[in-house]
Amino acid sequence: MTTVAETPRAPRGRRPMSERRRDLQRLEISREAVRLFRAQGLAATSGEQIAEGVGLSVRTLWRYFRSKESCVEPLLSQSSAAFVAMLRRWPRDRSLEEHLIADARPSSPTSPGDDEAALAVIAMSRAEPAFRAIWLVVHERSEPVLAEVIADRLGRAPEELAVRVQAATLAAALRITTEDYAVALADGVAITGEDMVARLSEAVRAATHGVIGEALT
Amino acid sequence: MTTVAETPRAPRGRRPMSERRRDLQRLEISREAVRLFRAQGLAATSGEQIAEGVGLSVRTLWRYFRSKESCVEPLLSQSSAAFVAMLRRWPRDRSLEEHLIADARPSSPTSPGDDEAALAVIAMSRAEPAFRAIWLVVHERSEPVLAEVIADRLGRAPEELAVRVQAATLAAALRITTEDYAVALADGVAITGEDMVARLSEAVRAATHGVIGEALT
DNA sequence: GCCTTTCTGTCATTGAGTGCCATAATAGGA
DNA sequence: TCCTATTATGGCACTCAATGACAGAAAGGC
């Protein structure tokens, strides 16, 4: 604190874009970009096409994203965040499987195709290294939040090495089941939500032998 | 099989570069690139500088690497591969900790600075998203091999969901401890090898509660 | 109305990455 | 040794992702 006065002056000109608004804009761009990527592939899609599709200038596009590949990030983040949010609602007296079943997710009501689009990107990431890299980074970003969830359940600190590793384990289980699901979807194999829940719980239980996933008495 | 004769003709012209030789060349480029990245940062280092440093033309550099950021990949892969190789030597009757202590690694004798360089890149990856992405991808690539190790120890199939998730857990434990180490090293804090071993074993044990890491009787 | 701040577009420029073709290097066969 | 087939490398032109600089447009308070 070097300034004594708290500078109570009201801000003058145009207010900065709200974070919410900015995220929505990025999401809109992301939807169009993924649509083009799915239709033409990454290499065949230019920044100009993406910008035109959203009705922005190319210059502005590069103000929202630092590279064209990273345009897929908001869609991936959204589905990742949805899952993390669900885990935050995980009551202590329920097992993971019980909670997954109980907390049936209605997807994002705003745009029902978002989940499918995100899964398509994940499936594409098998052949597209740039997508794979972004997917892994996005997913890793959720680990600290998962660490909080686990720390809360176990009554430990989120910074503890063991808690962080367990969070990474949970994240990995989620990542692997999600990828399996994405690949199956891309190959036209139908997987039910119950299958997903079962596989995810199995993965977590098998990996941790009950360290995570069980109900707490 | 459309050809009846097995075309026993000896190949004619210059033989393709051996994979070994190519990897060595890539590693050499990687060393120079990381040296420059550490000295000047990623943005301030040009492909031309890297090429000149190794005595290659820029055109040839782009034949070895598809982007300048990916020049760090061989160094990261090497240290990751060294660790995986050590795990492959893990005897069934030893715990992970015992093996880590017993299998003291002499680093790669060819170039003792490689480990330090790789750790420097990992430390840089905190601020450099491109490095972070590559580091995660490289690390993820080791998961199938870890799955084999685990599958072998547990007498299960490497494709099993549970085994893959346990492999991911082991990989995550390794990743987190490595990152902690890299950051400490970058900050000038000394960490002994014993510390590393202890932290890694603790991480694995805490996350899996003995599913991985213990000796098998 | 004016003033201030932020957002967006236009233009010019840089630099990463590729295609194309010529040339050098390597190896077998005559 | 010369010829020929094949691969590795270099040089050049080119595309396009990405940035910096500047000028309006938009959104607020006065």
Coordinates of C-alpha atoms (C1' of nucleotides) in Angstrom, one line a residue:
Chain A
M1 CA 0.0 0.0 0.0
T2 CA 1.9 3.0 -1.2
T3 CA -1.1 5.2 -2.0
V4 CA -2.7 6.7 1.0
A5 CA -5.9 7.9 -0.7
E6 CA -7.9 5.0 -2.1
T7 CA -8.5 7.0 -5.4
P8 CA -12.3 6.9 -5.1
R9 CA -12.7 8.6 -8.5
A10 CA -15.3 7.1 -10.6
P11 CA -13.9 5.5 -13.8
R12 CA -14.3 7.7 -16.8
G13 CA -14.6 6.4 -20.3
R14 CA -15.9 3.1 -21.8
R15 CA -15.8 0.3 -19.2
P16 CA -13.7 -2.7 -20.0
M17 CA -15.5 -5.6 -21.4
S18 CA -16.8 -7.8 -18.6
E19 CA -15.0 -11.1 -18.2
R20 CA -18.3 -12.8 -18.8
R21 CA -18.9 -11.0 -22.0
R22 CA -15.4 -11.8 -23.2
D23 CA -15.7 -15.4 -22.4
L24 CA -19.0 -15.6 -24.3
Q25 CA -17.4 -14.0 -27.3
R26 CA -14.5 -16.5 -27.1
L27 CA -17.0 -19.3 -26.9
E28 CA -18.8 -18.1 -29.9
I29 CA -15.6 -18.0 -31.9
S30 CA -14.7 -21.4 -30.6
R31 CA -18.0 -22.9 -31.9
E32 CA -17.4 -21.5 -35.3
A33 CA -13.8 -22.6 -35.4
V34 CA -14.6 -26.1 -34.3
R35 CA -17.3 -26.3 -36.9
L36 CA -14.8 -25.4 -39.6
F37 CA -12.1 -27.7 -38.2
R38 CA -14.5 -30.6 -38.2
A39 CA -15.6 -29.9 -41.8
Q40 CA -12.2 -29.1 -43.3
G41 CA -9.5 -30.0 -40.9
L42 CA -7.2 -27.8 -39.0
A43 CA -4.7 -27.1 -41.8
A44 CA -7.3 -26.2 -44.4
T45 CA -9.0 -23.7 -42.1
S46 CA -7.6 -20.2 -42.1
G47 CA -7.9 -17.6 -39.5
E48 CA -9.7 -15.4 -42.1
Q49 CA -12.4 -18.1 -42.5
I50 CA -13.0 -18.2 -38.7
A51 CA -13.1 -14.5 -38.4
E52 CA -15.5 -14.2 -41.3
G53 CA -17.7 -16.9 -39.9
V54 CA -18.2 -14.9 -36.6
G55 CA -18.3 -11.6 -38.4
L56 CA -15.1 -10.2 -36.9
S57 CA -12.0 -8.8 -38.5
V58 CA -8.9 -11.1 -38.5
R59 CA -7.1 -8.6 -36.4
T60 CA -9.7 -8.9 -33.7
L61 CA -9.7 -12.6 -33.9
W62 CA -6.0 -12.6 -32.9
R63 CA -6.9 -10.4 -30.0
Y64 CA -9.1 -13.1 -28.6
F65 CA -6.8 -16.0 -29.5
R66 CA -3.1 -16.2 -29.8
S67 CA -3.3 -19.0 -32.4
K68 CA -5.9 -20.6 -34.5
E69 CA -5.5 -24.0 -32.8
S70 CA -6.2 -22.4 -29.4
C71 CA -9.7 -21.5 -30.7
V72 CA -10.8 -24.9 -29.6
E73 CA -9.9 -24.2 -26.0
P74 CA -13.2 -22.6 -24.8
L75 CA -15.3 -25.5 -25.9
L76 CA -12.9 -28.0 -24.2
S77 CA -12.7 -25.8 -21.1
Q78 CA -16.5 -25.6 -20.9
S79 CA -17.1 -29.3 -20.8
S80 CA -14.2 -29.8 -18.4
A81 CA -15.5 -27.1 -16.2
A82 CA -19.0 -28.6 -16.2
F83 CA -17.6 -31.8 -14.9
V84 CA -15.5 -30.1 -12.3
A85 CA -18.6 -28.2 -11.2
M86 CA -20.5 -31.4 -10.8
L87 CA -17.7 -32.8 -8.6
R88 CA -17.9 -29.7 -6.4
R89 CA -21.4 -30.7 -5.6
W90 CA -20.3 -34.1 -4.5
P91 CA -21.7 -34.7 -1.0
R92 CA -19.5 -36.3 1.5
D93 CA -21.9 -39.0 2.3
R94 CA -22.2 -40.3 -1.2
S95 CA -19.9 -42.4 -3.3
L96 CA -18.7 -41.1 -6.6
E97 CA -20.9 -43.5 -8.5
E98 CA -24.0 -42.5 -6.5
H99 CA -23.3 -38.9 -7.1
L100 CA -22.7 -39.3 -10.8
I101 CA -26.0 -41.1 -11.2
A102 CA -27.9 -38.6 -9.0
D103 CA -26.4 -35.5 -10.5
A104 CA -27.7 -36.1 -14.0
R105 CA -26.3 -33.4 -16.1
P106 CA -28.7 -31.5 -18.5
S107 CA -25.7 -30.4 -20.6
S108 CA -25.3 -26.7 -21.2
P109 CA -28.8 -25.6 -22.1
T110 CA -27.5 -22.7 -24.1
S111 CA -26.0 -24.8 -26.9
P112 CA -26.7 -28.5 -26.8
G113 CA -24.1 -29.3 -29.5
D114 CA -21.2 -28.0 -27.4
D115 CA -20.5 -31.4 -25.7
E116 CA -20.6 -33.2 -29.0
A117 CA -18.3 -30.6 -30.5
A118 CA -15.8 -30.9 -27.7
L119 CA -15.8 -34.7 -28.0
A120 CA -15.2 -34.3 -31.7
V121 CA -12.1 -32.2 -31.0
I122 CA -10.9 -34.8 -28.5
A123 CA -11.4 -37.5 -31.1
M124 CA -9.5 -35.4 -33.7
S125 CA -6.7 -35.0 -31.2
R126 CA -5.6 -38.5 -32.0
A127 CA -4.3 -37.3 -35.4
E128 CA -3.8 -33.6 -34.7
P129 CA -1.0 -33.0 -32.3
A130 CA -1.9 -29.4 -31.7
F131 CA -5.4 -30.5 -30.5
R132 CA -3.9 -33.1 -28.3
A133 CA -1.6 -30.6 -26.6
I134 CA -4.5 -28.2 -25.9
W135 CA -6.7 -30.9 -24.6
L136 CA -4.0 -32.0 -22.2
V137 CA -3.3 -28.5 -21.0
V138 CA -7.0 -27.7 -20.5
H139 CA -7.5 -30.9 -18.6
E140 CA -4.5 -30.4 -16.4
R141 CA -5.8 -27.0 -15.5
S142 CA -8.7 -28.7 -13.6
E143 CA -6.3 -30.6 -11.3
P144 CA -6.0 -27.8 -8.7
V145 CA -9.8 -27.6 -8.4
L146 CA -10.0 -31.4 -8.0
A147 CA -7.3 -31.1 -5.4
E148 CA -9.6 -28.8 -3.5
V149 CA -12.5 -31.2 -3.7
I150 CA -10.4 -34.1 -2.5
A151 CA -8.7 -32.1 0.2
D152 CA -12.1 -31.1 1.5
R153 CA -13.3 -34.7 1.5
L154 CA -10.2 -36.0 3.2
G155 CA -9.7 -33.1 5.5
R156 CA -6.3 -32.3 4.2
A157 CA -4.6 -29.4 2.5
P158 CA -4.9 -29.1 -1.2
E159 CA -1.2 -28.3 -1.6
E160 CA -0.2 -31.7 -0.1
L161 CA 1.7 -33.8 -2.5
A162 CA -0.5 -36.8 -1.9
V163 CA -3.7 -34.8 -2.5
R164 CA -2.3 -33.3 -5.7
V165 CA -1.4 -36.8 -7.0
Q166 CA -4.8 -38.1 -6.1
A167 CA -6.3 -35.2 -7.9
A168 CA -4.2 -36.0 -10.9
T169 CA -5.4 -39.6 -10.7
L170 CA -9.0 -38.5 -10.7
A171 CA -8.3 -36.2 -13.6
A172 CA -6.5 -39.0 -15.5
A173 CA -9.4 -41.4 -14.9
L174 CA -11.8 -38.7 -16.3
R175 CA -9.5 -38.0 -19.2
I176 CA -9.2 -41.6 -20.2
T177 CA -12.8 -42.4 -20.0
T178 CA -13.7 -39.2 -21.9
E179 CA -11.2 -40.1 -24.7
D180 CA -12.6 -43.6 -24.9
Y181 CA -16.1 -42.1 -25.2
A182 CA -15.0 -39.6 -27.8
V183 CA -13.4 -42.2 -29.9
A184 CA -16.4 -44.5 -29.7
L185 CA -18.6 -41.6 -30.6
A186 CA -16.5 -40.8 -33.6
D187 CA -16.5 -44.4 -34.7
G188 CA -20.3 -44.4 -34.4
V189 CA -20.4 -46.8 -31.4
A190 CA -23.1 -45.7 -29.0
I191 CA -22.3 -45.6 -25.4
T192 CA -24.9 -44.8 -22.8
G193 CA -24.5 -42.5 -19.9
E194 CA -24.8 -45.4 -17.5
D195 CA -21.8 -47.0 -19.2
M196 CA -19.8 -43.8 -18.8
V197 CA -20.7 -43.7 -15.1
A198 CA -19.8 -47.3 -14.6
R199 CA -16.5 -47.0 -16.4
L200 CA -15.5 -43.9 -14.6
S201 CA -16.3 -45.2 -11.2
E202 CA -14.5 -48.5 -12.0
A203 CA -11.5 -46.6 -13.2
V204 CA -11.3 -44.4 -10.0
R205 CA -12.0 -47.3 -7.7
A206 CA -9.5 -49.6 -9.4
A207 CA -6.8 -47.0 -9.4
T208 CA -7.1 -45.9 -5.9
H209 CA -8.7 -48.9 -4.2
G210 CA -11.1 -46.7 -2.4
V211 CA -8.9 -43.8 -1.5
I212 CA -11.1 -41.7 -3.6
G213 CA -14.6 -42.5 -4.7
E214 CA -16.2 -44.1 -1.7
A215 CA -18.7 -42.5 0.6
L216 CA -17.4 -41.0 3.8
T217 CA -19.2 -42.1 6.9
Chain B
M1 CA 0.3 -60.1 -51.4
T2 CA 0.0 -59.1 -55.0
T3 CA 3.6 -59.6 -55.9
V4 CA 4.6 -63.2 -56.4
A5 CA 8.3 -62.7 -56.3
E6 CA 9.6 -61.2 -53.1
T7 CA 11.7 -58.6 -54.9
P8 CA 15.0 -59.8 -53.5
R9 CA 16.9 -57.0 -55.4
A10 CA 19.3 -55.2 -53.2
P11 CA 18.5 -51.6 -52.7
R12 CA 20.3 -49.3 -55.0
G13 CA 21.2 -45.7 -54.1
R14 CA 22.0 -44.0 -50.8
R15 CA 20.4 -45.7 -47.9
P16 CA 17.9 -43.8 -45.8
M17 CA 19.3 -42.2 -42.6
S18 CA 19.1 -44.7 -39.8
E19 CA 16.5 -43.9 -37.2
R20 CA 19.3 -43.9 -34.6
R21 CA 21.2 -41.3 -36.6
R22 CA 18.2 -39.2 -37.1
D23 CA 17.3 -39.2 -33.4
L24 CA 20.9 -38.2 -32.6
Q25 CA 20.7 -35.3 -35.0
R26 CA 17.4 -34.2 -33.5
L27 CA 18.9 -34.4 -30.0
E28 CA 21.8 -32.3 -31.1
I29 CA 19.4 -29.7 -32.5
S30 CA 17.4 -29.9 -29.3
R31 CA 20.4 -29.2 -27.1
E32 CA 21.3 -26.0 -29.1
A33 CA 17.7 -24.9 -29.2
V34 CA 17.2 -25.3 -25.4
R35 CA 20.5 -23.5 -24.9
L36 CA 19.2 -20.5 -26.8
F37 CA 15.7 -20.7 -25.3
R38 CA 17.3 -20.6 -21.8
A39 CA 19.5 -17.7 -22.7
Q40 CA 17.0 -15.5 -24.7
G41 CA 13.6 -17.0 -24.2
L42 CA 11.4 -18.6 -26.8
A43 CA 10.1 -15.6 -28.6
A44 CA 13.5 -14.0 -29.0
T45 CA 15.0 -17.1 -30.5
S46 CA 14.6 -17.6 -34.3
G47 CA 14.7 -20.7 -36.3
E48 CA 17.6 -19.2 -38.1
Q49 CA 19.6 -18.9 -34.9
I50 CA 19.0 -22.5 -34.0
A51 CA 19.9 -23.7 -37.5
E52 CA 23.1 -21.6 -37.5
G53 CA 24.0 -22.9 -34.1
V54 CA 23.9 -26.5 -35.3
G55 CA 25.4 -25.7 -38.6
L56 CA 22.4 -26.6 -40.7
S57 CA 20.3 -24.6 -43.1
V58 CA 17.0 -23.3 -41.9
R59 CA 15.3 -25.4 -44.6
T60 CA 16.8 -28.6 -43.1
L61 CA 15.9 -27.6 -39.6
W62 CA 12.2 -27.6 -40.6
R63 CA 12.7 -31.0 -42.0
Y64 CA 13.7 -32.2 -38.5
F65 CA 11.1 -30.2 -36.6
R66 CA 7.7 -28.9 -37.5
S67 CA 8.0 -25.9 -35.2
K68 CA 10.6 -24.2 -33.2
E69 CA 8.9 -25.0 -29.9
S70 CA 9.0 -28.7 -30.7
C71 CA 12.7 -28.5 -30.8
V72 CA 12.6 -29.1 -27.0
E73 CA 10.9 -32.4 -27.4
P74 CA 13.9 -34.7 -27.8
L75 CA 15.5 -33.5 -24.6
L76 CA 12.3 -34.0 -22.7
S77 CA 11.7 -37.3 -24.3
Q78 CA 15.1 -38.5 -23.4
S79 CA 14.8 -37.9 -19.7
S80 CA 11.3 -39.3 -19.7
A81 CA 12.5 -42.4 -21.5
A82 CA 15.3 -42.8 -19.0
F83 CA 12.9 -42.9 -16.2
V84 CA 10.6 -45.4 -18.0
A85 CA 13.6 -47.6 -18.8
M86 CA 14.4 -47.6 -15.1
L87 CA 10.9 -48.7 -14.3
R88 CA 11.2 -51.5 -16.8
R89 CA 14.0 -52.9 -14.7
W90 CA 11.8 -52.9 -11.6
P91 CA 12.0 -56.4 -10.1
R92 CA 8.7 -57.9 -8.9
D93 CA 10.1 -58.6 -5.4
R94 CA 11.1 -55.0 -4.7
S95 CA 9.0 -52.0 -3.7
L96 CA 9.2 -49.0 -5.9
E97 CA 11.2 -47.1 -3.3
E98 CA 13.7 -49.9 -2.9
H99 CA 14.2 -50.1 -6.7
L100 CA 14.6 -46.3 -7.0
I101 CA 17.3 -46.4 -4.4
A102 CA 19.0 -49.5 -5.8
D103 CA 18.9 -48.4 -9.4
A104 CA 21.0 -45.3 -9.0
R105 CA 21.0 -43.6 -12.3
P106 CA 24.3 -42.3 -13.7
S107 CA 22.4 -39.9 -16.0
S108 CA 23.1 -40.2 -19.7
P109 CA 26.9 -40.4 -19.8
T110 CA 27.0 -38.9 -23.3
S111 CA 25.9 -35.4 -22.2
P112 CA 25.6 -34.7 -18.5
G113 CA 23.9 -31.4 -18.9
D114 CA 20.8 -33.0 -20.6
D115 CA 18.9 -33.6 -17.4
E116 CA 19.5 -30.1 -16.2
A117 CA 18.4 -28.7 -19.6
A118 CA 15.2 -30.7 -19.6
L119 CA 14.4 -29.6 -16.1
A120 CA 15.0 -26.0 -17.1
V121 CA 12.5 -26.4 -19.9
I122 CA 10.0 -27.8 -17.5
A123 CA 10.6 -24.9 -15.2
M124 CA 10.1 -22.5 -18.1
S125 CA 6.9 -24.3 -19.0
R126 CA 5.2 -22.4 -16.1
A127 CA 5.3 -19.2 -18.1
E128 CA 5.6 -20.6 -21.6
P129 CA 2.4 -22.3 -22.7
A130 CA 4.0 -23.9 -25.7
F131 CA 6.5 -25.7 -23.5
R132 CA 3.9 -26.8 -21.1
A133 CA 1.9 -28.3 -23.9
I134 CA 4.9 -30.2 -25.2
W135 CA 5.9 -31.4 -21.8
L136 CA 2.5 -32.8 -21.1
V137 CA 2.3 -34.5 -24.5
V138 CA 5.8 -36.1 -24.1
H139 CA 4.8 -37.3 -20.6
E140 CA 1.5 -38.7 -21.7
R141 CA 3.3 -40.7 -24.3
S142 CA 5.0 -42.7 -21.6
E143 CA 1.7 -43.9 -20.2
P144 CA 1.3 -47.0 -22.4
V145 CA 4.7 -48.2 -21.5
L146 CA 3.9 -47.7 -17.8
A147 CA 0.8 -49.6 -18.4
E148 CA 2.9 -52.5 -19.6
V149 CA 5.0 -52.4 -16.5
I150 CA 2.0 -52.4 -14.3
A151 CA 0.2 -55.0 -16.3
D152 CA 3.2 -57.2 -16.0
R153 CA 3.4 -56.7 -12.2
L154 CA -0.3 -57.3 -11.6
G155 CA -0.7 -60.1 -14.2
R156 CA -3.3 -58.2 -16.1
A157 CA -3.7 -56.8 -19.6
P158 CA -2.2 -53.4 -20.4
E159 CA -5.4 -52.4 -22.3
E160 CA -7.6 -52.8 -19.2
L161 CA -9.1 -49.5 -18.1
A162 CA -7.9 -50.0 -14.5
V163 CA -4.4 -50.7 -15.6
R164 CA -4.3 -47.6 -17.9
V165 CA -5.6 -45.4 -15.1
Q166 CA -3.0 -46.8 -12.7
A167 CA -0.4 -46.1 -15.3
A168 CA -1.7 -42.5 -15.6
T169 CA -1.5 -42.2 -11.8
L170 CA 2.1 -43.3 -11.8
A171 CA 2.8 -40.9 -14.6
A172 CA 1.1 -38.1 -12.8
A173 CA 3.1 -38.8 -9.6
L174 CA 6.2 -38.7 -11.6
R175 CA 5.2 -35.5 -13.4
I176 CA 4.3 -33.7 -10.3
T177 CA 7.4 -34.6 -8.4
T178 CA 9.5 -33.7 -11.4
E179 CA 7.9 -30.3 -11.8
D180 CA 8.4 -29.6 -8.1
Y181 CA 12.0 -30.6 -8.6
A182 CA 12.4 -28.4 -11.7
V183 CA 10.9 -25.4 -10.0
A184 CA 13.1 -25.9 -6.9
L185 CA 16.2 -26.2 -9.1
A186 CA 15.2 -23.0 -11.0
D187 CA 14.8 -21.2 -7.7
G188 CA 18.1 -22.3 -6.5
V189 CA 16.8 -24.6 -3.8
A190 CA 18.8 -27.8 -3.6
I191 CA 17.0 -31.1 -3.5
T192 CA 18.9 -34.3 -3.0
G193 CA 18.2 -37.5 -4.8
E194 CA 17.0 -39.1 -1.6
D195 CA 14.4 -36.4 -1.3
M196 CA 13.2 -37.1 -4.8
V197 CA 13.0 -40.8 -4.1
A198 CA 11.1 -40.3 -0.9
R199 CA 8.7 -37.8 -2.4
L200 CA 8.0 -40.0 -5.4
S201 CA 7.4 -43.1 -3.4
E202 CA 5.2 -41.1 -1.0
A203 CA 3.2 -39.7 -3.8
V204 CA 2.6 -43.1 -5.4
R205 CA 1.8 -44.8 -2.1
A206 CA -0.6 -42.1 -0.9
A207 CA -2.4 -42.0 -4.2
T208 CA -2.9 -45.7 -4.6
H209 CA -2.7 -47.0 -1.1
G210 CA -0.4 -49.8 -2.1
V211 CA -2.0 -50.8 -5.4
I212 CA 1.2 -49.8 -7.0
G213 CA 4.6 -49.4 -5.4
E214 CA 4.7 -52.3 -3.0
A215 CA 6.8 -55.4 -3.4
L216 CA 5.0 -58.4 -4.7
T217 CA 5.4 -61.6 -2.6
Chain C
dG1 C1' -22.3 19.0 -26.4
dC2 C1' -17.0 17.4 -24.7
dC3 C1' -13.7 14.2 -22.8
dT4 C1' -11.8 9.8 -21.7
dT5 C1' -11.2 5.0 -22.1
dT6 C1' -11.8 0.8 -24.5
dC7 C1' -12.8 -1.9 -28.6
dT8 C1' -12.4 -2.8 -33.4
dG9 C1' -10.7 -2.3 -38.1
dT10 C1' -7.0 -1.3 -41.7
dC11 C1' -2.5 -1.4 -43.2
dA12 C1' 2.2 -2.7 -43.1
dT13 C1' 5.5 -5.9 -41.5
dT14 C1' 7.7 -9.8 -39.5
dG15 C1' 8.8 -14.5 -39.3
dA16 C1' 7.5 -19.4 -39.1
dG17 C1' 6.8 -23.0 -42.1
dT18 C1' 6.3 -25.3 -47.1
dG19 C1' 6.9 -26.5 -52.1
dC20 C1' 9.9 -26.8 -55.7
dC21 C1' 14.0 -27.7 -57.8
dA22 C1' 19.0 -28.0 -58.1
dT23 C1' 23.0 -30.1 -56.0
dA24 C1' 25.7 -32.9 -52.9
dA25 C1' 26.4 -37.3 -50.7
dT26 C1' 26.1 -42.4 -50.6
dA27 C1' 25.8 -46.8 -52.4
dG28 C1' 25.5 -50.7 -55.9
dG29 C1' 26.4 -52.2 -60.6
dA30 C1' 28.8 -52.0 -65.1
Chain D
dT1 C1' 36.4 -45.7 -62.5
dC2 C1' 32.3 -44.2 -64.3
dC3 C1' 27.3 -44.6 -64.4
dT4 C1' 23.0 -44.6 -62.1
dA5 C1' 19.6 -44.8 -58.5
dT6 C1' 18.2 -42.9 -54.1
dT7 C1' 18.4 -39.9 -50.3
dA8 C1' 19.9 -35.7 -47.7
dT9 C1' 20.6 -30.9 -47.9
dG10 C1' 20.5 -26.1 -49.5
dG11 C1' 18.6 -22.1 -51.9
dC12 C1' 14.7 -19.5 -53.3
dA13 C1' 10.1 -18.0 -53.6
dC14 C1' 6.0 -18.1 -51.4
dT15 C1' 1.9 -18.5 -48.1
dC16 C1' -0.1 -17.2 -44.1
dA17 C1' -0.3 -17.0 -39.0
dA18 C1' 0.6 -13.3 -35.9
dT19 C1' 2.0 -8.5 -34.3
dG20 C1' 2.7 -3.4 -34.0
dA21 C1' 1.0 1.1 -35.1
dC22 C1' -2.5 4.1 -36.0
dA23 C1' -7.2 5.7 -36.9
dG24 C1' -11.9 5.6 -36.2
dA25 C1' -16.0 3.8 -33.6
dA26 C1' -18.4 2.7 -29.4
dA27 C1' -19.5 3.4 -24.6
dG28 C1' -19.5 5.7 -20.6
dG29 C1' -19.2 10.2 -17.3
dC30 C1' -19.2 15.3 -17.2

